[in-house]
Short mmCIF file of C-alpha atoms in Angstrom, two decimals:
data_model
loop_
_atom_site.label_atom_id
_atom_site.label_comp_id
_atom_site.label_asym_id
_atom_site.label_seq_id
_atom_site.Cartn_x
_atom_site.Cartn_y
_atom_site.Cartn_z
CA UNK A 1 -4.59 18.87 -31.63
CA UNK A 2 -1.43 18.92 -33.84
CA UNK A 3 0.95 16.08 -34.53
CA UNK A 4 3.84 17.31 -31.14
CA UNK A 5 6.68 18.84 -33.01
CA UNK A 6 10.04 18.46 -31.40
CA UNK A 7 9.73 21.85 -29.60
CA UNK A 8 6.31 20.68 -28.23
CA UNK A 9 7.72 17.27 -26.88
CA UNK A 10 10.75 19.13 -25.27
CA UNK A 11 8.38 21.99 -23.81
CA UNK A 12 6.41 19.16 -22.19
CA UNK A 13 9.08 17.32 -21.25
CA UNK A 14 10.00 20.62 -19.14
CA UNK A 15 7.38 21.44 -17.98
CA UNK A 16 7.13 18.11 -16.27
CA UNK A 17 10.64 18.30 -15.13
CA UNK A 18 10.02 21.80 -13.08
CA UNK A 19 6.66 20.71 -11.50
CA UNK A 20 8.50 17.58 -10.34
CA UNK A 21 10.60 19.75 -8.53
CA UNK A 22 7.57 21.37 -6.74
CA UNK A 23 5.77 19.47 -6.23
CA UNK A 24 8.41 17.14 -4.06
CA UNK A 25 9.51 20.85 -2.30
CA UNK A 26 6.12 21.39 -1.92
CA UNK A 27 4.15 18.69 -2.12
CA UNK A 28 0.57 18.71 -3.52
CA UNK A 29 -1.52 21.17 -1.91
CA UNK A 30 1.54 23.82 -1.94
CA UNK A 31 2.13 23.69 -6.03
CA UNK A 32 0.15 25.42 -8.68
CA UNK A 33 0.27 25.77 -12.72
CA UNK A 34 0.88 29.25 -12.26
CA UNK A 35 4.44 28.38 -10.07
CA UNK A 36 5.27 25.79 -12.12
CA UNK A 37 4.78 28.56 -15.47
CA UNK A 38 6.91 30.93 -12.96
CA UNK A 39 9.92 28.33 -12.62
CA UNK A 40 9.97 26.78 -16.07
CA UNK A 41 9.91 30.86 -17.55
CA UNK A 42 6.53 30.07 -19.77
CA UNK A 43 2.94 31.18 -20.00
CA UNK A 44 0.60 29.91 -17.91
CA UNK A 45 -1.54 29.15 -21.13
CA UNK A 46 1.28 26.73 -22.45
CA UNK A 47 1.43 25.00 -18.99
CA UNK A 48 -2.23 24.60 -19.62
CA UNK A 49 -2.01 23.73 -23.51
CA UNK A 50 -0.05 20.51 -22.26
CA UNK A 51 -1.73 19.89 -19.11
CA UNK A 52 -5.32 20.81 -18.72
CA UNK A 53 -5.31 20.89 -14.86
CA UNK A 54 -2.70 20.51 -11.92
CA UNK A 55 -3.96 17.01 -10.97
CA UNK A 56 -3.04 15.71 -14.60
CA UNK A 57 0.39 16.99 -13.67
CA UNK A 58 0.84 14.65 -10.86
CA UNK A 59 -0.71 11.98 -12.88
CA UNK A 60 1.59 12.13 -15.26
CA UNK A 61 4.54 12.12 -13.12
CA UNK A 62 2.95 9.23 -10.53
CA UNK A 63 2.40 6.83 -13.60
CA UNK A 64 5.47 7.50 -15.72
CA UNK A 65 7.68 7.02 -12.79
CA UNK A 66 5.88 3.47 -11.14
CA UNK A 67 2.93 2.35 -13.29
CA UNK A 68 5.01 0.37 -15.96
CA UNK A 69 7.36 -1.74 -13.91
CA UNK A 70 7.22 -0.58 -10.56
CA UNK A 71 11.01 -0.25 -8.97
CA UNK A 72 12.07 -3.05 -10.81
CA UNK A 73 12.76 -0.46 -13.83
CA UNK A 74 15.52 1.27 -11.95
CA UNK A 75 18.33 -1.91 -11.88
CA UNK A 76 19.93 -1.03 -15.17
CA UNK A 77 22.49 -3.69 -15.09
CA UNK A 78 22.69 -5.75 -17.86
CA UNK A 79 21.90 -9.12 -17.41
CA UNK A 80 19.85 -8.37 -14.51
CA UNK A 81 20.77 -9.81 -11.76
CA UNK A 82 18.50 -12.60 -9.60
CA UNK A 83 17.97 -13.83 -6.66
CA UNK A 84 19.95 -12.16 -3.51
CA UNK A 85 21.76 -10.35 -5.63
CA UNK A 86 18.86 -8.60 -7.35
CA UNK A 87 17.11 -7.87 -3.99
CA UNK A 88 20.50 -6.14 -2.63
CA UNK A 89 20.62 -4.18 -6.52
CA UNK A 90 17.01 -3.22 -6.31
CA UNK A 91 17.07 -1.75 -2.76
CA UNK A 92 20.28 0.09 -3.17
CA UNK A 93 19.09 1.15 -6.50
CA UNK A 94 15.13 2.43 -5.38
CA UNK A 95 17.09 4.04 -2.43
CA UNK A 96 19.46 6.15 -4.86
CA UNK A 97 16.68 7.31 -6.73
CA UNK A 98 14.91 8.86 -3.52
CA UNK A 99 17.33 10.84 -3.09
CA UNK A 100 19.13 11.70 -6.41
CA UNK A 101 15.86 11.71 -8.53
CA UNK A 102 13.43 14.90 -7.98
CA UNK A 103 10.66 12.86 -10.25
CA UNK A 104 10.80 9.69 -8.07
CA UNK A 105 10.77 12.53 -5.35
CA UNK A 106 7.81 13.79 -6.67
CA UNK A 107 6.19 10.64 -7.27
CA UNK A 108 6.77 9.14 -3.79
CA UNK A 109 5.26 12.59 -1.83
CA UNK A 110 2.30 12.74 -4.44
CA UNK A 111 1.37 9.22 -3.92
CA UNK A 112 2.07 9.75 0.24
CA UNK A 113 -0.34 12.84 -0.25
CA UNK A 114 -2.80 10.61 -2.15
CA UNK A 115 -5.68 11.35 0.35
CA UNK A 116 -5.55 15.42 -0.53
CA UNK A 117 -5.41 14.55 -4.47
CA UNK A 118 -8.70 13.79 -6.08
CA UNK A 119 -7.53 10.80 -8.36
CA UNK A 120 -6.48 6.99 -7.93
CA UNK A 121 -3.04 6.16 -8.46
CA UNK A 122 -1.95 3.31 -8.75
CA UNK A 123 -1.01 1.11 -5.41
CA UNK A 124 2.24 1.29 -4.15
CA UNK A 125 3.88 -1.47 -3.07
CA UNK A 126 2.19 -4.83 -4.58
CA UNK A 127 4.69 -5.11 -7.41
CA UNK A 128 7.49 -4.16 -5.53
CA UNK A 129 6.36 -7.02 -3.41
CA UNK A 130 5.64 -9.67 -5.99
CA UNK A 131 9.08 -8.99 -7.65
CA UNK A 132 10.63 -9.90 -4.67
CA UNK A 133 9.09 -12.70 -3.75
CA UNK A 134 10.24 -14.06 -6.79
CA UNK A 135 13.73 -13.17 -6.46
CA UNK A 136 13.37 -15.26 -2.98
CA UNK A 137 11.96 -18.21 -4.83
CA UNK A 138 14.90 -17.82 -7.52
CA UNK A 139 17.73 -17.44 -4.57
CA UNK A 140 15.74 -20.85 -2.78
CA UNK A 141 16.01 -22.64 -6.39
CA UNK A 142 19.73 -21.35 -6.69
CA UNK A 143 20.80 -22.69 -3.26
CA UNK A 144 21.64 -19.42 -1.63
CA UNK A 145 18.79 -19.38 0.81
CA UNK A 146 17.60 -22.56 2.78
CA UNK A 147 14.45 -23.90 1.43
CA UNK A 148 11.09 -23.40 3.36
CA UNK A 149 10.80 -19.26 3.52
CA UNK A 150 6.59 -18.43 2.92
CA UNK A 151 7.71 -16.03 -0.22
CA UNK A 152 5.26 -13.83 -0.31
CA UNK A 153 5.45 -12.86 3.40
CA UNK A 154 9.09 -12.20 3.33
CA UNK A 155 8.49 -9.81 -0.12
CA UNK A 156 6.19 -8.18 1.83
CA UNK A 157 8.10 -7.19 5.12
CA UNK A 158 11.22 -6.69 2.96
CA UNK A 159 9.08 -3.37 1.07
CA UNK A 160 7.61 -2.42 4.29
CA UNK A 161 10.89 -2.48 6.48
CA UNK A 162 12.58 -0.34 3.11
CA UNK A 163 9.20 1.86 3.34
CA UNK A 164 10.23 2.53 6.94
CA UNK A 165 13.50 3.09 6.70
CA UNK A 166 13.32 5.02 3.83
CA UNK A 167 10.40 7.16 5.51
CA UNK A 168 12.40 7.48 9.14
CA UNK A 169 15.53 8.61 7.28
CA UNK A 170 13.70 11.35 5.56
CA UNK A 171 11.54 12.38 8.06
CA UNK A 172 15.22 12.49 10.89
CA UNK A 173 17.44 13.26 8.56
CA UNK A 174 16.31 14.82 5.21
CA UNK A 175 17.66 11.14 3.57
CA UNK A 176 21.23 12.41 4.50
CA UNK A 177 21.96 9.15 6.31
CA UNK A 178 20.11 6.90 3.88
CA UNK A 179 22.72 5.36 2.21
CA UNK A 180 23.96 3.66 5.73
CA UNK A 181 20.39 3.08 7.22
CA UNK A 182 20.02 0.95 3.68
CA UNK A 183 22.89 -0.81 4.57
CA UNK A 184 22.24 -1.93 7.55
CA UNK A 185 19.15 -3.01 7.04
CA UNK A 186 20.34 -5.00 4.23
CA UNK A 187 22.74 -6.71 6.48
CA UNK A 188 19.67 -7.71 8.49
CA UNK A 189 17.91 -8.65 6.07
CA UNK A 190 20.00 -11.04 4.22
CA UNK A 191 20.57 -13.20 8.07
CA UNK A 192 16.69 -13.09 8.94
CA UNK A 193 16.53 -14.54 5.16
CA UNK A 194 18.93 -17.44 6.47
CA UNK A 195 20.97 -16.38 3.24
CA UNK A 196 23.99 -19.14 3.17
CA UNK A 197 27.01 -16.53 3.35
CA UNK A 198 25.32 -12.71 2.97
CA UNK A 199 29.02 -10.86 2.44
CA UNK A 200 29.01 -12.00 -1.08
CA UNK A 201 26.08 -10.29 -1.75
CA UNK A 202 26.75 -6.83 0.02
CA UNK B 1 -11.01 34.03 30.24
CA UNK B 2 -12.65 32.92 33.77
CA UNK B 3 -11.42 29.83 35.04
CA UNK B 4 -12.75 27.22 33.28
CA UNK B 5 -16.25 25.44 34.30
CA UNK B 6 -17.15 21.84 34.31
CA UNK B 7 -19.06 22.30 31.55
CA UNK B 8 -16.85 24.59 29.91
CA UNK B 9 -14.20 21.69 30.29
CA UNK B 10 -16.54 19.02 28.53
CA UNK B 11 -16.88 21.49 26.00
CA UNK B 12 -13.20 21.48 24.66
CA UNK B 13 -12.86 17.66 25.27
CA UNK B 14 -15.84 16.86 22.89
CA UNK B 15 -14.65 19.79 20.36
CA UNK B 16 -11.47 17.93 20.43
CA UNK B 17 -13.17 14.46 19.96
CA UNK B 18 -15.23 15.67 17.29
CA UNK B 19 -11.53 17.42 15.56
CA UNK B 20 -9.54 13.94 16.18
CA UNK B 21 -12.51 12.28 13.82
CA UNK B 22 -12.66 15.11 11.51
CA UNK B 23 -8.45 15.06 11.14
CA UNK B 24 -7.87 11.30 11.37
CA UNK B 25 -10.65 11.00 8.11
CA UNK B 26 -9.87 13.86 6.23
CA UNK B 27 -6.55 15.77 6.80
CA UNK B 28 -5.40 18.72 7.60
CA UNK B 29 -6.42 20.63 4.27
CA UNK B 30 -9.91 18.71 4.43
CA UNK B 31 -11.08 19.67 7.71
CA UNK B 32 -12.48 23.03 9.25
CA UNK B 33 -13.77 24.68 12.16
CA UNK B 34 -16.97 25.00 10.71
CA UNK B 35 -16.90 21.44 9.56
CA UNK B 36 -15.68 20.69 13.44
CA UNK B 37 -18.87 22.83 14.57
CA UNK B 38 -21.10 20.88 12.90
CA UNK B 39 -20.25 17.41 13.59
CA UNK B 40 -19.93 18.39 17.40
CA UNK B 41 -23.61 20.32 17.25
CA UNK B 42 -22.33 23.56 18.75
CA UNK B 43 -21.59 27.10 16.97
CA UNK B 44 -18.54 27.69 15.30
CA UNK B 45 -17.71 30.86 17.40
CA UNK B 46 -18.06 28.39 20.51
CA UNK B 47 -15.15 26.39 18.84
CA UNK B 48 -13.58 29.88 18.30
CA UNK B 49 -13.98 30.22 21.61
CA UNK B 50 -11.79 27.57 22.97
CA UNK B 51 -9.72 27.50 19.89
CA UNK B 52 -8.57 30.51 17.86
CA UNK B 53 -7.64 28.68 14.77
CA UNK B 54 -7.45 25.16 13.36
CA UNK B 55 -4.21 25.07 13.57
CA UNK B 56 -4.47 25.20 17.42
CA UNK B 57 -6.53 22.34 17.76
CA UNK B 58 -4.04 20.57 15.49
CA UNK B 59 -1.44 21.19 17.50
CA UNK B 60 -3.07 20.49 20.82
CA UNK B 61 -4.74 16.76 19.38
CA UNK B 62 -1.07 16.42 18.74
CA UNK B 63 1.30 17.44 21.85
CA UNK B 64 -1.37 15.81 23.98
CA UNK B 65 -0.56 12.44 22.45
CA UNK B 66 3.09 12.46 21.93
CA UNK B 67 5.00 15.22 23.72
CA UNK B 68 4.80 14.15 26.96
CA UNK B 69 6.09 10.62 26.85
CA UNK B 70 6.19 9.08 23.53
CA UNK B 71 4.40 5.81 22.68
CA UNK B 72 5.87 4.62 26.30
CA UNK B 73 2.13 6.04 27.77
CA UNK B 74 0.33 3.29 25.72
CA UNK B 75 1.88 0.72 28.03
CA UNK B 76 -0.88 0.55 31.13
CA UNK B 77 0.50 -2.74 32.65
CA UNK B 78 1.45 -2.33 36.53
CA UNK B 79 4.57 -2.82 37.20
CA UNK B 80 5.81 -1.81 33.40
CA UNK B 81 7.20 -4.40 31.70
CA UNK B 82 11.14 -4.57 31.51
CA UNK B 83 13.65 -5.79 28.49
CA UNK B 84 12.30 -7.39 25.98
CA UNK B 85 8.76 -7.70 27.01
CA UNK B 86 8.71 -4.33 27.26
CA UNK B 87 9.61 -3.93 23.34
CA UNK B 88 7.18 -6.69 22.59
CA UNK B 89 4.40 -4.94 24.62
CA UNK B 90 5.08 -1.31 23.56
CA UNK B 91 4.68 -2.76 19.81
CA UNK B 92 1.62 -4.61 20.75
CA UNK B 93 0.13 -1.30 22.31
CA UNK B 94 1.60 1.28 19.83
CA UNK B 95 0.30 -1.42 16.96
CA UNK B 96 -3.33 -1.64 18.78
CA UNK B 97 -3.38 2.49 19.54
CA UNK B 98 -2.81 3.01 15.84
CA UNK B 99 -6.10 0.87 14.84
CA UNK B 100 -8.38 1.77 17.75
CA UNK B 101 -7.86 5.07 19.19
CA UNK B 102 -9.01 7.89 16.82
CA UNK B 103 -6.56 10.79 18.91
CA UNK B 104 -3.43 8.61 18.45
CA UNK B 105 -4.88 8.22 14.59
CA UNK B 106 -5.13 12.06 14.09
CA UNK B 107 -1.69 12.57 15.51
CA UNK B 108 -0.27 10.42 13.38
CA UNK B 109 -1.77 11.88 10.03
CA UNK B 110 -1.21 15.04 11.02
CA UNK B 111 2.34 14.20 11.83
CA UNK B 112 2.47 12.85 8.51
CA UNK B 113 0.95 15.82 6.97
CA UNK B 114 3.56 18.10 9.01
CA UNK B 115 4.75 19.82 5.69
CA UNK B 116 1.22 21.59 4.43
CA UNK B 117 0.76 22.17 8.21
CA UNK B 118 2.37 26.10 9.50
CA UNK B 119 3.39 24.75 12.70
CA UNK B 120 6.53 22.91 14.23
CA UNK B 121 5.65 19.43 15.53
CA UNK B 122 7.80 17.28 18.23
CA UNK B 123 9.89 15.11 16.18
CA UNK B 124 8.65 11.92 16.11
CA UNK B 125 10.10 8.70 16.48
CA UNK B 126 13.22 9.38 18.42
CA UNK B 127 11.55 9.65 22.04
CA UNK B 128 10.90 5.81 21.28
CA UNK B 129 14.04 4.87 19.34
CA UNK B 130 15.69 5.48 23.29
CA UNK B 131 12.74 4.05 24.88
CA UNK B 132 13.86 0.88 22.96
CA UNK B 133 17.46 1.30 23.18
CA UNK B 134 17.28 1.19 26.79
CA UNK B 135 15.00 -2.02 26.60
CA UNK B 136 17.82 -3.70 24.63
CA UNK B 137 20.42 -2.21 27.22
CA UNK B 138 17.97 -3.69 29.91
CA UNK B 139 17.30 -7.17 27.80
CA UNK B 140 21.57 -7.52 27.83
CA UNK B 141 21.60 -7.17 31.44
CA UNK B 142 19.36 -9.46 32.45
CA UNK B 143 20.70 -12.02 29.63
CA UNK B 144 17.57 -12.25 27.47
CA UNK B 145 20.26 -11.16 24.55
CA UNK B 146 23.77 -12.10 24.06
CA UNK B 147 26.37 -8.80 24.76
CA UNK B 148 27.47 -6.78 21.62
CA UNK B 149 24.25 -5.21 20.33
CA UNK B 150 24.75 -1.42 19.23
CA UNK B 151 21.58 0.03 20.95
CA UNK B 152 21.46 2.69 19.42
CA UNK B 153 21.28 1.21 15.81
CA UNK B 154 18.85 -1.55 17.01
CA UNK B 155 16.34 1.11 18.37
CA UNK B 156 16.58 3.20 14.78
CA UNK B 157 16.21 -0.29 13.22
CA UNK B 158 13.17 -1.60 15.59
CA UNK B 159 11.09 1.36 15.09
CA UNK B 160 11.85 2.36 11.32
CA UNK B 161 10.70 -1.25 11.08
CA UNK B 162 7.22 -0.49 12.94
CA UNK B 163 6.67 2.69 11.15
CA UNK B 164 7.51 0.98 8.04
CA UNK B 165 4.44 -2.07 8.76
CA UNK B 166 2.60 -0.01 9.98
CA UNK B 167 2.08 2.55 7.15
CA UNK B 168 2.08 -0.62 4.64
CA UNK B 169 -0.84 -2.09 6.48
CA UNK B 170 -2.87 0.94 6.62
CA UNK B 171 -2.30 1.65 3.21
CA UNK B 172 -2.99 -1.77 1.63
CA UNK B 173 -5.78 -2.81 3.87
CA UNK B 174 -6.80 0.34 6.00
CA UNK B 175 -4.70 -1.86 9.05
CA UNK B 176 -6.72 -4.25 8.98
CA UNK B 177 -4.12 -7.05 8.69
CA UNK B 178 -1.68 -5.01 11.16
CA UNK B 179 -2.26 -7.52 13.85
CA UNK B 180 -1.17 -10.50 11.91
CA UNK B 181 1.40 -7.94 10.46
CA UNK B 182 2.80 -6.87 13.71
CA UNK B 183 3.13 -10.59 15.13
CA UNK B 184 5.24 -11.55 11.94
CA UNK B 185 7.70 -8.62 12.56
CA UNK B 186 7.77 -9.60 16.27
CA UNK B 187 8.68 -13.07 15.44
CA UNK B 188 11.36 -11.85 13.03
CA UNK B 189 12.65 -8.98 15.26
CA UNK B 190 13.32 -11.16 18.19
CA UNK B 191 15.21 -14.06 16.46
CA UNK B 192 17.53 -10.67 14.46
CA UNK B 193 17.91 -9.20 17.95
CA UNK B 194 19.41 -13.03 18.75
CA UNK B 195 16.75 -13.35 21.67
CA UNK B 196 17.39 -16.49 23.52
CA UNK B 197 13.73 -18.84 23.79
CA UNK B 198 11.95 -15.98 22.21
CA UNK B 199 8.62 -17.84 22.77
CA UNK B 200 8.71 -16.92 26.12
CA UNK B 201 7.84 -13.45 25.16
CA UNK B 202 5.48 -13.88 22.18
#
């Protein structure tokens, strides 16, 4: 294959942007090369130059959107914040991108579909989990949470209650009422935590 | 159609065994009637014959474990529980259901699979988002909680909080830690909801 010329890379680049978009309207099993050629106004031989099959598609879009630095990547502040404050940041943030980003879209119904799609992605979850256990451990060092939490446990029903809200707000309400369901559950979160005076966090 | 036999009866009950298997380990898009046929030793037009399409016997698997009373029919305890015990034991059930009965394992993946499926399912969820709002109601009133809960919100909170273990568990250990999983929610759950001496119920 050629060295990608700028019109290659940007070709690519859209066709990965339009099967994003189909592939969270219609998941997996309901998207093929020849609707994604339809919607991005190409060949279906140029789809297929880039991409030799559908399933390298999703691949793509799974791993560039959580195999590097799962979730953590979408807190763009800079410094990043720690501790509480980069728990609150990092669920508000993951929870924007559901709903204003079609390739996160994509990327969470793919990986949800994983059992139809003959490929293993990478598991969800784990480094979610592990980043915020450390933030816990950082917030216990820092003196904003009591000392004596189990970190690990906590990290891991912190992504599982955001997994369920997130997945209970879709499923009800198409992620309209997200934004407050994420609130409220941060509220919980941050008094199960014992955090020593939540409101300057939220 | 005659009225149904005996026989005719066991028929469609171990057809829809066999399909609850079938569904609950391979999908929608991976199971057939044929498949169905075989795994249940009959012909496929005797599966036909009780079931026009898979989609039917999606649907039924389905409706027969939700519609009627959702999640609240796991609870087999006489007289029902009340209050909080009841949330703790409809968990517990729900939790146990979800691990050992293959039907209420189906339902759920098809559920989950509603949007490659051409059918309308019950909405899930909300049948036991009341059921759980009027346990909190119930708790308040018999002083188990202090007054001021939003019932409503606590319900949408309690099970988006189940759903969200639950799907965790199954998909980083096939549920196998759900138990342990489901105890460490309860524990937290309880002391959020402010339950007074929640030992008592755990």
């Amino acid at each position: 294959m050629m060295a990608p010329t700028a019109r290659s890379v940007e070709t690519r680049e859209r066709i990965l942007a339009v099967a994003a978009e189909e592939f969270a309207d219609r998941g997996y099993a309901g998207t093929s090369i020849g609707g994604i050629a339809e919607r991005a106004g190409v060949g279906k031989g140029l789809v297929q130059y880039h991409f030799k099959a559908k399933v390298d598609i999703a691949v793509t879009l799974v791993q560039s959107t959580f195999a590097q630095a799962p979730f953590a990547n979408v807190v763009t502040v800079d410094p990043p914040p720690r501790g509480v404050a980069a728990i609150v940041a990092s669920i508000r943030a993951v929870s924007r991108a559901f709903r204003d980003n079609v390739r996160v879209r994509a990327a969470v119904r793919l990986v949800r579909e994983y059992d139809i799609i003959p490929v293993v992605f990478p598991t969800p979850y784990v480094g979610w989990m592990a980043v915020m256990a450390q933030c816990l451990r950082d917030a216990t060092d820092a003196g904003d949470i009591p000392p004596g939490l189990d970190f690990e446990t906590e990290g891991w029903h912190l992504v599982a209650t955001f997994t369920g809200v997130q997945e209970t707000s879709q499923r009800l309400t198409q992620r309209e009422d997200l934004p407050e369901r994420i609130e409220e559950m941060l509220q919980r979160q941050l008094r199960l935590l014992g955090v020593i005076d939540p409101q300057r966090f939220l």
